[in-house]
mmCIF file of C-alpha atoms in Angstrom:
data_model
loop_
_atom_site.group_PDB
_atom_site.id
_atom_site.type_symbol
_atom_site.label_atom_id
_atom_site.label_comp_id
_atom_site.label_asym_id
_atom_site.label_seq_id
_atom_site.Cartn_x
_atom_site.Cartn_y
_atom_site.Cartn_z
ATOM 1 C CA GLY A 752 -4.775 -18.707 -2.835
ATOM 2 C CA ASP A 753 -6.021 -15.162 -2.287
ATOM 3 C CA LYS A 754 -6.574 -14.459 -5.979
ATOM 4 C CA ASP A 755 -8.797 -17.503 -6.322
ATOM 5 C CA SER A 756 -10.642 -17.235 -3.011
ATOM 6 C CA GLY A 757 -11.927 -13.785 -3.911
ATOM 7 C CA LYS A 758 -11.731 -12.742 -0.270
ATOM 8 C CA ASN A 759 -10.445 -9.324 -1.267
ATOM 9 C CA LYS A 760 -13.323 -8.687 -3.659
ATOM 10 C CA ARG A 761 -15.183 -6.875 -0.858
ATOM 11 C CA ILE A 762 -12.380 -4.320 -0.827
ATOM 12 C CA GLU A 763 -12.564 -1.331 -3.138
ATOM 13 C CA GLN A 764 -9.036 -0.983 -4.514
ATOM 14 C CA ILE A 765 -7.971 2.480 -5.645
ATOM 15 C CA VAL A 766 -4.592 3.005 -7.321
ATOM 16 C CA ILE A 767 -3.365 6.569 -7.733
ATOM 17 C CA MET A 768 -0.358 7.322 -9.931
ATOM 18 C CA VAL A 769 1.903 9.979 -8.394
ATOM 19 C CA SER A 770 5.060 11.583 -9.777
ATOM 20 C CA ASP A 771 7.096 12.062 -6.591
ATOM 21 C CA GLU A 772 7.186 11.943 -2.785
ATOM 22 C CA ARG A 773 5.897 15.501 -2.421
ATOM 23 C CA GLN A 774 2.775 14.757 -4.439
ATOM 24 C CA LYS A 775 2.258 11.555 -2.453
ATOM 25 C CA ARG A 776 2.389 13.440 0.866
ATOM 26 C CA THR A 777 -0.035 16.103 -0.376
ATOM 27 C CA LYS A 778 -2.415 13.422 -1.645
ATOM 28 C CA ILE A 779 -2.493 11.360 1.548
ATOM 29 C CA VAL A 780 -3.384 14.394 3.651
ATOM 30 C CA GLU A 781 -6.171 15.290 1.176
ATOM 31 C CA ASP A 782 -7.481 11.724 1.295
ATOM 32 C CA MET A 783 -7.292 11.528 5.105
ATOM 33 C CA ARG A 784 -9.292 14.741 5.453
ATOM 34 C CA ARG A 785 -12.160 13.131 3.520
ATOM 35 C CA LEU A 786 -12.516 10.322 6.080
ATOM 36 C CA GLN A 787 -15.020 10.152 8.922
ATOM 37 C CA GLN A 788 -13.803 10.554 12.508
ATOM 38 C CA THR A 789 -14.984 7.017 13.237
ATOM 39 C CA ASP A 790 -12.883 5.463 10.434
ATOM 40 C CA LYS A 791 -9.910 3.302 11.417
ATOM 41 C CA VAL A 792 -6.949 3.550 9.073
ATOM 42 C CA ILE A 793 -3.701 1.644 8.545
ATOM 43 C CA VAL A 794 -0.987 3.320 6.441
ATOM 44 C CA PHE A 795 1.687 0.914 5.195
ATOM 45 C CA VAL A 796 5.312 1.813 4.498
ATOM 46 C CA ASN A 797 8.277 -0.388 3.590
ATOM 47 C CA LEU A 798 10.945 0.888 5.995
ATOM 48 C CA LYS A 799 10.979 1.663 9.731
ATOM 49 C CA LYS A 800 12.463 5.149 9.266
ATOM 50 C CA ASN A 801 9.760 5.961 6.702
ATOM 51 C CA GLY A 802 7.145 4.872 9.236
ATOM 52 C CA ASP A 803 8.512 7.386 11.736
ATOM 53 C CA ASN A 804 8.686 10.136 9.079
ATOM 54 C CA VAL A 805 5.177 9.558 7.711
ATOM 55 C CA GLY A 806 3.773 9.264 11.240
ATOM 56 C CA LYS A 807 5.303 12.621 12.198
ATOM 57 C CA TYR A 808 4.104 14.221 8.945
ATOM 58 C CA LEU A 809 0.498 13.094 9.522
ATOM 59 C CA GLU A 810 0.634 14.119 13.182
ATOM 60 C CA ASN A 811 1.822 17.591 12.154
ATOM 61 C CA ALA A 812 -1.137 17.725 9.756
ATOM 62 C CA GLY A 813 -3.454 17.311 12.758
ATOM 63 C CA PHE A 814 -4.242 13.590 12.834
ATOM 64 C CA SER A 815 -4.033 11.204 15.798
ATOM 65 C CA VAL A 816 -1.330 8.707 14.799
ATOM 66 C CA GLY A 817 0.533 5.690 16.173
ATOM 67 C CA VAL A 818 3.573 4.047 14.579
ATOM 68 C CA LEU A 819 4.192 0.299 14.566
ATOM 69 C CA HIS A 820 7.400 -1.361 13.339
ATOM 70 C CA GLY A 821 10.128 -3.767 14.397
ATOM 71 C CA GLY A 822 12.214 -0.961 15.895
ATOM 72 C CA LYS A 823 9.654 -0.444 18.665
ATOM 73 C CA SER A 824 9.785 -2.469 21.889
ATOM 74 C CA GLN A 825 7.143 -5.135 22.511
ATOM 75 C CA ASP A 826 5.526 -2.882 25.147
ATOM 76 C CA GLN A 827 5.440 0.084 22.765
ATOM 77 C CA ARG A 828 3.859 -2.053 20.051
ATOM 78 C CA GLU A 829 1.214 -3.451 22.384
ATOM 79 C CA ASP A 830 0.374 -0.002 23.769
ATOM 80 C CA THR A 831 0.039 1.444 20.253
ATOM 81 C CA LEU A 832 -2.176 -1.446 19.119
ATOM 82 C CA GLU A 833 -4.376 -1.134 22.196
ATOM 83 C CA MET A 834 -4.873 2.599 21.586
ATOM 84 C CA PHE A 835 -5.699 1.905 17.934
ATOM 85 C CA ARG A 836 -8.187 -0.850 18.771
ATOM 86 C CA ALA A 837 -9.824 1.401 21.383
ATOM 87 C CA GLY A 838 -10.133 4.284 18.902
ATOM 88 C CA ARG A 839 -7.845 6.636 20.839
ATOM 89 C CA ILE A 840 -5.715 6.955 17.712
ATOM 90 C CA GLN A 841 -7.289 6.931 14.260
ATOM 91 C CA ILE A 842 -4.271 6.167 12.075
ATOM 92 C CA LEU A 843 -1.736 3.386 12.470
ATOM 93 C CA VAL A 844 1.395 3.816 10.340
ATOM 94 C CA ALA A 845 3.066 0.421 10.027
ATOM 95 C CA THR A 846 5.575 -1.709 8.185
ATOM 96 C CA ASP A 847 4.619 -5.230 7.088
ATOM 97 C CA VAL A 848 4.854 -6.274 10.744
ATOM 98 C CA ALA A 849 1.126 -5.361 10.722
ATOM 99 C CA GLY A 850 0.435 -6.940 7.325
ATOM 100 C CA ARG A 851 -0.630 -10.268 8.813
ATOM 101 C CA GLY A 852 -1.092 -12.101 12.076
ATOM 102 C CA LEU A 853 -2.501 -9.188 14.087
ATOM 103 C CA ASP A 854 -6.117 -9.083 15.228
ATOM 104 C CA ILE A 855 -7.258 -5.556 14.430
ATOM 105 C CA PRO A 856 -11.038 -5.437 13.921
ATOM 106 C CA ASP A 857 -13.048 -2.813 12.041
ATOM 107 C CA VAL A 858 -10.288 -1.307 9.899
ATOM 108 C CA THR A 859 -12.168 0.741 7.302
ATOM 109 C CA HIS A 860 -9.264 1.960 5.152
ATOM 110 C CA VAL A 861 -5.801 0.775 4.201
ATOM 111 C CA PHE A 862 -3.343 3.111 2.478
ATOM 112 C CA ASN A 863 -0.187 1.856 0.796
ATOM 113 C CA PHE A 864 1.873 5.023 1.144
ATOM 114 C CA GLU A 865 4.666 2.874 -0.283
ATOM 115 C CA MET A 866 3.757 -0.028 -2.546
ATOM 116 C CA SER A 867 5.210 -3.369 -1.448
ATOM 117 C CA ALA A 868 7.764 -5.043 -3.719
ATOM 118 C CA LYS A 869 5.727 -8.286 -3.836
ATOM 119 C CA ILE A 870 2.067 -8.721 -4.713
ATOM 120 C CA GLN A 871 1.615 -11.253 -1.874
ATOM 121 C CA ALA A 872 2.490 -8.572 0.671
ATOM 122 C CA TYR A 873 0.051 -6.215 -1.053
ATOM 123 C CA SER A 874 -2.785 -8.746 -0.730
ATOM 124 C CA HIS A 875 -2.023 -9.288 2.976
ATOM 125 C CA ARG A 876 -1.911 -5.553 3.594
ATOM 126 C CA ILE A 877 -5.221 -4.739 1.952
ATOM 127 C CA GLY A 878 -6.725 -7.798 3.659
ATOM 128 C CA ARG A 879 -6.525 -5.874 6.956
ATOM 129 C CA THR A 880 -9.786 -4.210 5.874
ATOM 130 C CA GLY A 881 -12.984 -5.759 4.485
ATOM 131 C CA ARG A 882 -12.980 -8.481 7.150
ATOM 132 C CA ALA A 883 -15.842 -10.403 8.779
ATOM 133 C CA GLY A 884 -18.227 -9.678 5.924
ATOM 134 C CA LYS A 885 -17.630 -5.922 5.964
ATOM 135 C CA SER A 886 -16.451 -3.841 3.038
ATOM 136 C CA GLY A 887 -13.303 -1.741 3.029
ATOM 137 C CA VAL A 888 -11.234 0.614 0.919
ATOM 138 C CA ALA A 889 -7.565 0.200 -0.014
ATOM 139 C CA THR A 890 -5.734 3.130 -1.619
ATOM 140 C CA THR A 891 -2.272 2.713 -3.131
ATOM 141 C CA TYR A 892 0.033 5.498 -4.287
ATOM 142 C CA LEU A 893 2.128 4.213 -7.182
ATOM 143 C CA MET A 894 5.298 5.742 -8.625
ATOM 144 C CA ASP A 895 7.589 4.848 -11.521
ATOM 145 C CA ALA A 896 9.972 3.423 -8.917
ATOM 146 C CA ASP A 897 7.374 0.673 -8.281
ATOM 147 C CA ALA A 898 7.803 -0.649 -11.838
ATOM 148 C CA GLU A 899 8.884 -4.125 -10.747
ATOM 149 C CA VAL A 900 5.482 -4.948 -9.242
ATOM 150 C CA MET A 901 3.249 -3.170 -11.789
ATOM 151 C CA PHE A 902 2.566 -6.194 -14.000
ATOM 152 C CA ASP A 903 1.481 -8.283 -11.000
ATOM 153 C CA LEU A 904 -0.580 -5.431 -9.538
ATOM 154 C CA LYS A 905 -2.445 -4.922 -12.800
ATOM 155 C CA ALA A 906 -3.187 -8.663 -12.970
ATOM 156 C CA TYR A 907 -4.328 -8.677 -9.333
ATOM 157 C CA LEU A 908 -6.679 -5.739 -9.850
ATOM 158 C CA GLU A 909 -8.156 -7.448 -12.917
ATOM 159 C CA SER A 910 -8.580 -10.751 -11.048
ATOM 160 C CA THR A 911 -10.539 -9.052 -8.263
ATOM 161 C CA GLY A 912 -12.719 -7.037 -10.650
ATOM 162 C CA SER A 913 -11.124 -3.740 -9.608
ATOM 163 C CA HIS A 914 -10.535 -0.639 -11.699
ATOM 164 C CA VAL A 915 -7.099 -0.416 -13.343
ATOM 165 C CA PRO A 916 -6.182 3.260 -13.780
ATOM 166 C CA PRO A 917 -4.997 4.231 -17.282
ATOM 167 C CA GLY A 918 -1.592 5.283 -15.932
ATOM 168 C CA LEU A 919 -0.988 1.730 -14.703
ATOM 169 C CA ALA A 920 -2.694 -0.057 -17.612
ATOM 170 C CA LYS A 921 -0.542 1.791 -20.172
ATOM 171 C CA HIS A 922 2.721 1.827 -18.208
ATOM 172 C CA PRO A 923 5.477 -0.126 -20.047
ATOM 173 C CA ALA A 924 6.284 -2.053 -16.848
ATOM 174 C CA ALA A 925 2.706 -3.355 -16.640
ATOM 175 C CA GLN A 926 2.907 -4.990 -20.085
ATOM 176 C CA ALA A 927 5.266 -7.878 -19.244
ATOM 177 C CA ALA A 928 6.337 -9.692 -16.090
ATOM 178 C CA VAL A 929 9.904 -9.155 -14.898
ATOM 179 C CA GLY A 930 12.042 -11.923 -16.401
ATOM 180 C CA THR A 931 9.877 -12.298 -19.550
ATOM 181 C CA ARG A 932 11.875 -13.120 -22.686
ATOM 182 C CA ASN A 933 11.030 -12.422 -26.314
ATOM 183 C CA GLU A 934 11.286 -14.907 -29.206
ATOM 184 C CA GLN A 935 15.011 -14.143 -29.539
ATOM 185 C CA GLY A 936 15.547 -15.083 -25.884
ATOM 186 C CA GLN A 937 16.291 -11.506 -24.837
ATOM 187 C CA LEU A 938 14.941 -10.322 -21.491
ATOM 188 C CA VAL A 939 12.022 -8.022 -22.246
ATOM 189 C CA ALA A 940 11.639 -6.799 -18.666
ATOM 190 C CA THR A 941 14.548 -6.717 -16.274
ATOM 191 C CA GLY A 942 13.835 -5.702 -12.706
ATOM 192 C CA ARG A 943 16.052 -2.859 -11.537
ATOM 193 C CA LYS A 944 15.915 -0.694 -8.456
ATOM 194 C CA ASP A 945 15.176 2.429 -10.459
ATOM 195 C CA GLY A 946 12.469 0.759 -12.519
ATOM 196 C CA VAL A 947 12.349 -1.635 -15.433
ATOM 197 C CA GLN A 948 14.639 -1.659 -18.417
ATOM 198 C CA TYR A 949 13.181 -2.711 -21.754
ATOM 199 C CA VAL A 950 14.901 -4.192 -24.790
ATOM 200 C CA ARG A 951 14.143 -2.119 -27.892
ATOM 201 C CA ASP A 952 13.370 -3.797 -31.228
#
């Protein structure tokens, strides 16, 4: 119902095409350095070990960071959340355990360091900001490896009146939904881990 409710229309959605992990890491540090000290930021990753790695990387770059995922004890998670709510840490690196159901007010920015595999998870993630009538910013770093969700992401951006970057708009994977068949019944887009395979004419 999120697409139709328009609740994420208060969120400025920025999608940045990156070529590899190194470029992604450079970019997130650049983007973090542009933020105000009072901003509250959630960085989403898909895997627990990536949460630990990204958290350490950002900490080494000089930011105050907490990490939240299912591998942490309940006490650790509550302590990290309390520090984040109180502003003692500025950045929360989290898996989808923080995508919904947690009361975290005044989040100004969400970063998808790793794009989720499903558009529903994306909408829940970015919905952590722009709450209670406030605006927010959601930045997503997108790679060729995210091909399976590109068609849905493009449609979602269009439905919320957000800018679709040329790299996404023109990407072959954004032209047809995974599972789409042509007039001959051949699969046009087949989801694969390393991207999307296309049938040639």
